[in-house]
Tab-separated table of N, CA and C in Angstrom:
chain	number	residue	atom	x	y	z
A	1	MET	N	1.479	4.470	-28.331
A	1	MET	CA	1.634	4.807	-26.756
A	1	MET	C	2.790	3.728	-25.963
A	2	SER	N	3.602	4.291	-25.139
A	2	SER	CA	4.630	3.363	-24.747
A	2	SER	C	4.278	2.460	-23.739
A	3	ALA	N	4.898	1.823	-23.317
A	3	ALA	CA	4.618	0.412	-22.263
A	3	ALA	C	4.507	1.289	-20.708
A	4	ALA	N	5.388	2.408	-20.568
A	4	ALA	CA	5.394	3.008	-19.353
A	4	ALA	C	4.124	3.825	-19.110
A	5	VAL	N	3.737	4.506	-20.153
A	5	VAL	CA	2.464	4.949	-20.022
A	5	VAL	C	1.345	4.030	-19.851
A	6	LEU	N	1.328	2.917	-20.427
A	6	LEU	CA	0.316	1.718	-20.199
A	6	LEU	C	0.310	1.502	-18.488
A	7	VAL	N	1.583	1.251	-17.973
A	7	VAL	CA	1.795	0.829	-16.672
A	7	VAL	C	1.309	2.077	-15.655
A	8	MET	N	1.700	3.271	-15.850
A	8	MET	CA	0.793	4.204	-15.207
A	8	MET	C	-0.402	4.246	-15.287
A	9	VAL	N	-1.211	4.293	-16.367
A	9	VAL	CA	-2.401	4.064	-16.384
A	9	VAL	C	-3.230	3.061	-15.664
A	10	ALA	N	-2.356	1.786	-15.824
A	10	ALA	CA	-2.861	0.548	-14.846
A	10	ALA	C	-2.594	0.972	-13.432
A	11	GLY	N	-1.611	1.764	-12.921
A	11	GLY	CA	-1.452	1.829	-11.517
A	11	GLY	C	-2.545	3.134	-11.150
A	12	ALA	N	-3.039	3.945	-12.039
A	12	ALA	CA	-3.925	4.866	-11.744
A	12	ALA	C	-5.227	4.284	-11.606
A	13	PHE	N	-5.569	2.908	-12.488
A	13	PHE	CA	-6.793	2.180	-12.270
A	13	PHE	C	-6.828	1.743	-11.256
A	14	VAL	N	-5.796	1.022	-10.450
A	14	VAL	CA	-5.734	0.081	-9.219
A	14	VAL	C	-5.881	1.301	-7.890
A	15	ALA	N	-5.067	2.335	-8.339
A	15	ALA	CA	-5.585	3.436	-7.105
A	15	ALA	C	-7.069	3.631	-7.111
A	16	GLY	N	-7.745	3.724	-8.410
A	16	GLY	CA	-8.949	4.081	-7.926
A	16	GLY	C	-9.757	3.087	-7.426
A	17	GLY	N	-9.339	1.730	-7.782
A	17	GLY	CA	-10.037	0.676	-6.869
A	17	GLY	C	-9.779	1.013	-5.377
A	18	ALA	N	-8.422	1.375	-5.199
A	18	ALA	CA	-8.165	1.403	-3.715
A	18	ALA	C	-9.081	2.318	-3.040
A	19	ILE	N	-9.178	3.471	-3.845
A	19	ILE	CA	-10.192	4.661	-3.170
A	19	ILE	C	-11.703	3.859	-3.004
A	20	SER	N	-12.070	3.302	-3.983
A	20	SER	CA	-13.313	2.705	-3.960
A	20	SER	C	-13.454	1.599	-2.821
A	21	PHE	N	-12.525	0.778	-2.754
A	21	PHE	CA	-12.304	-0.159	-1.601
A	21	PHE	C	-12.600	0.738	-0.015
A	22	HIS	N	-11.872	1.765	-0.060
A	22	HIS	CA	-11.853	2.558	1.213
A	22	HIS	C	-13.480	3.031	1.484
A	23	GLN	N	-13.948	3.598	0.481
A	23	GLN	CA	-15.235	4.111	0.368
A	23	GLN	C	-16.399	3.033	0.823
A	24	GLN	N	-16.002	1.886	0.582
A	24	GLN	CA	-16.815	0.778	0.901
A	24	GLN	C	-16.542	0.168	1.957
A	25	ARG	N	-15.691	0.586	2.814
A	25	ARG	CA	-15.266	-0.132	4.019
A	25	ARG	C	-14.918	-1.448	4.172
A	26	LYS	N	-14.197	-1.606	2.989
A	26	LYS	CA	-13.570	-2.981	3.102
A	26	LYS	C	-12.287	-3.120	3.884
A	27	PRO	N	-11.995	-4.415	4.310
A	27	PRO	CA	-10.901	-4.530	5.170
A	27	PRO	C	-9.701	-3.684	4.755
A	28	LEU	N	-9.045	-3.182	5.827
A	28	LEU	CA	-7.839	-2.307	5.657
A	28	LEU	C	-6.587	-2.965	4.813
A	29	TRP	N	-6.499	-4.229	5.011
A	29	TRP	CA	-5.425	-4.872	4.397
A	29	TRP	C	-5.584	-4.932	2.836
A	30	THR	N	-6.740	-4.963	2.322
A	30	THR	CA	-7.057	-4.971	1.073
A	30	THR	C	-6.857	-3.477	0.585
A	31	VAL	N	-7.118	-2.567	1.051
A	31	VAL	CA	-6.876	-1.089	0.689
A	31	VAL	C	-5.325	-0.735	0.561
A	32	VAL	N	-4.785	-1.119	1.638
A	32	VAL	CA	-3.396	-1.121	1.766
A	32	VAL	C	-2.525	-2.019	0.763
A	33	LEU	N	-3.048	-3.032	0.331
A	33	LEU	CA	-2.585	-3.923	-0.692
A	33	LEU	C	-2.588	-3.233	-1.769
A	34	LEU	N	-3.679	-2.531	-2.217
A	34	LEU	CA	-4.036	-1.906	-3.793
A	34	LEU	C	-3.363	-0.726	-3.660
A	35	ALA	N	-3.065	0.028	-2.602
A	35	ALA	CA	-2.472	1.244	-2.593
A	35	ALA	C	-1.076	1.066	-3.021
A	36	LEU	N	-0.406	0.113	-2.204
A	36	LEU	CA	1.012	-0.300	-2.700
A	36	LEU	C	1.300	-0.646	-3.810
A	37	THR	N	0.175	-1.500	-4.424
A	37	THR	CA	0.255	-2.184	-5.820
A	37	THR	C	0.302	-0.951	-6.603
A	38	ALA	N	-0.618	-0.126	-6.516
A	38	ALA	CA	-0.802	1.331	-7.379
A	38	ALA	C	0.521	1.983	-7.363
A	39	ALA	N	1.093	2.390	-6.171
A	39	ALA	CA	2.337	2.992	-6.158
A	39	ALA	C	3.367	2.498	-6.774
A	40	GLY	N	3.574	1.259	-6.609
A	40	GLY	CA	4.452	0.377	-7.385
A	40	GLY	C	4.354	0.489	-8.997
A	41	LEU	N	3.470	0.337	-9.582
A	41	LEU	CA	2.999	0.486	-10.645
A	41	LEU	C	3.364	2.069	-11.109
A	42	ILE	N	2.843	2.771	-10.759
A	42	ILE	CA	3.214	4.152	-10.992
A	42	ILE	C	4.552	4.770	-10.729
A	43	GLY	N	5.140	4.277	-9.955
A	43	GLY	CA	6.416	4.619	-9.621
A	43	GLY	C	7.562	3.832	-10.841
A	44	TYR	N	7.191	2.436	-11.199
A	44	TYR	CA	7.901	2.010	-12.127
A	44	TYR	C	7.717	2.539	-13.538
A	45	GLY	N	6.378	3.062	-13.630
A	45	GLY	CA	6.169	3.709	-14.956
A	45	GLY	C	6.900	5.027	-15.156
A	46	TRP	N	6.942	5.758	-13.932
A	46	TRP	CA	7.742	7.007	-14.106
A	46	TRP	C	9.136	6.459	-14.470
A	47	PHE	N	9.480	5.780	-13.632
A	47	PHE	CA	11.007	5.402	-13.928
A	47	PHE	C	11.449	4.929	-15.193
A	48	ALA	N	10.426	4.188	-15.906
A	48	ALA	CA	10.858	3.625	-17.158
A	48	ALA	C	10.500	4.745	-18.061
A	49	TRP	N	9.718	5.588	-17.947
A	49	TRP	CA	9.498	6.776	-18.626
A	49	TRP	C	10.568	7.582	-18.848
A	50	PHE	N	11.298	7.857	-17.655
A	50	PHE	CA	12.535	8.710	-17.674
A	50	PHE	C	14.007	7.893	-18.417
A	51	GLN	N	13.545	6.530	-18.049
A	51	GLN	CA	14.963	5.983	-18.629
A	51	GLN	C	14.713	5.556	-20.182
A	52	GLY	N	13.608	6.119	-20.785
A	52	GLY	CA	13.281	5.512	-22.306
A	52	GLY	C	13.260	4.316	-22.514
A	53	ARG	N	12.360	3.426	-21.806
A	53	ARG	CA	12.275	2.061	-21.969
A	53	ARG	C	10.637	1.984	-22.526
């Protein structure tokens, strides 16, 4: 399994955490922070996948 796939899986895990935090009515800034982190991880994983890294 490539590193890009692992990064995307980590992003999906963090996205699940953001959804869970939203359902638990945690502060908005924590949900936004987790969502941005997840988007960054998934985006970088996608970029690295297509660059062959």
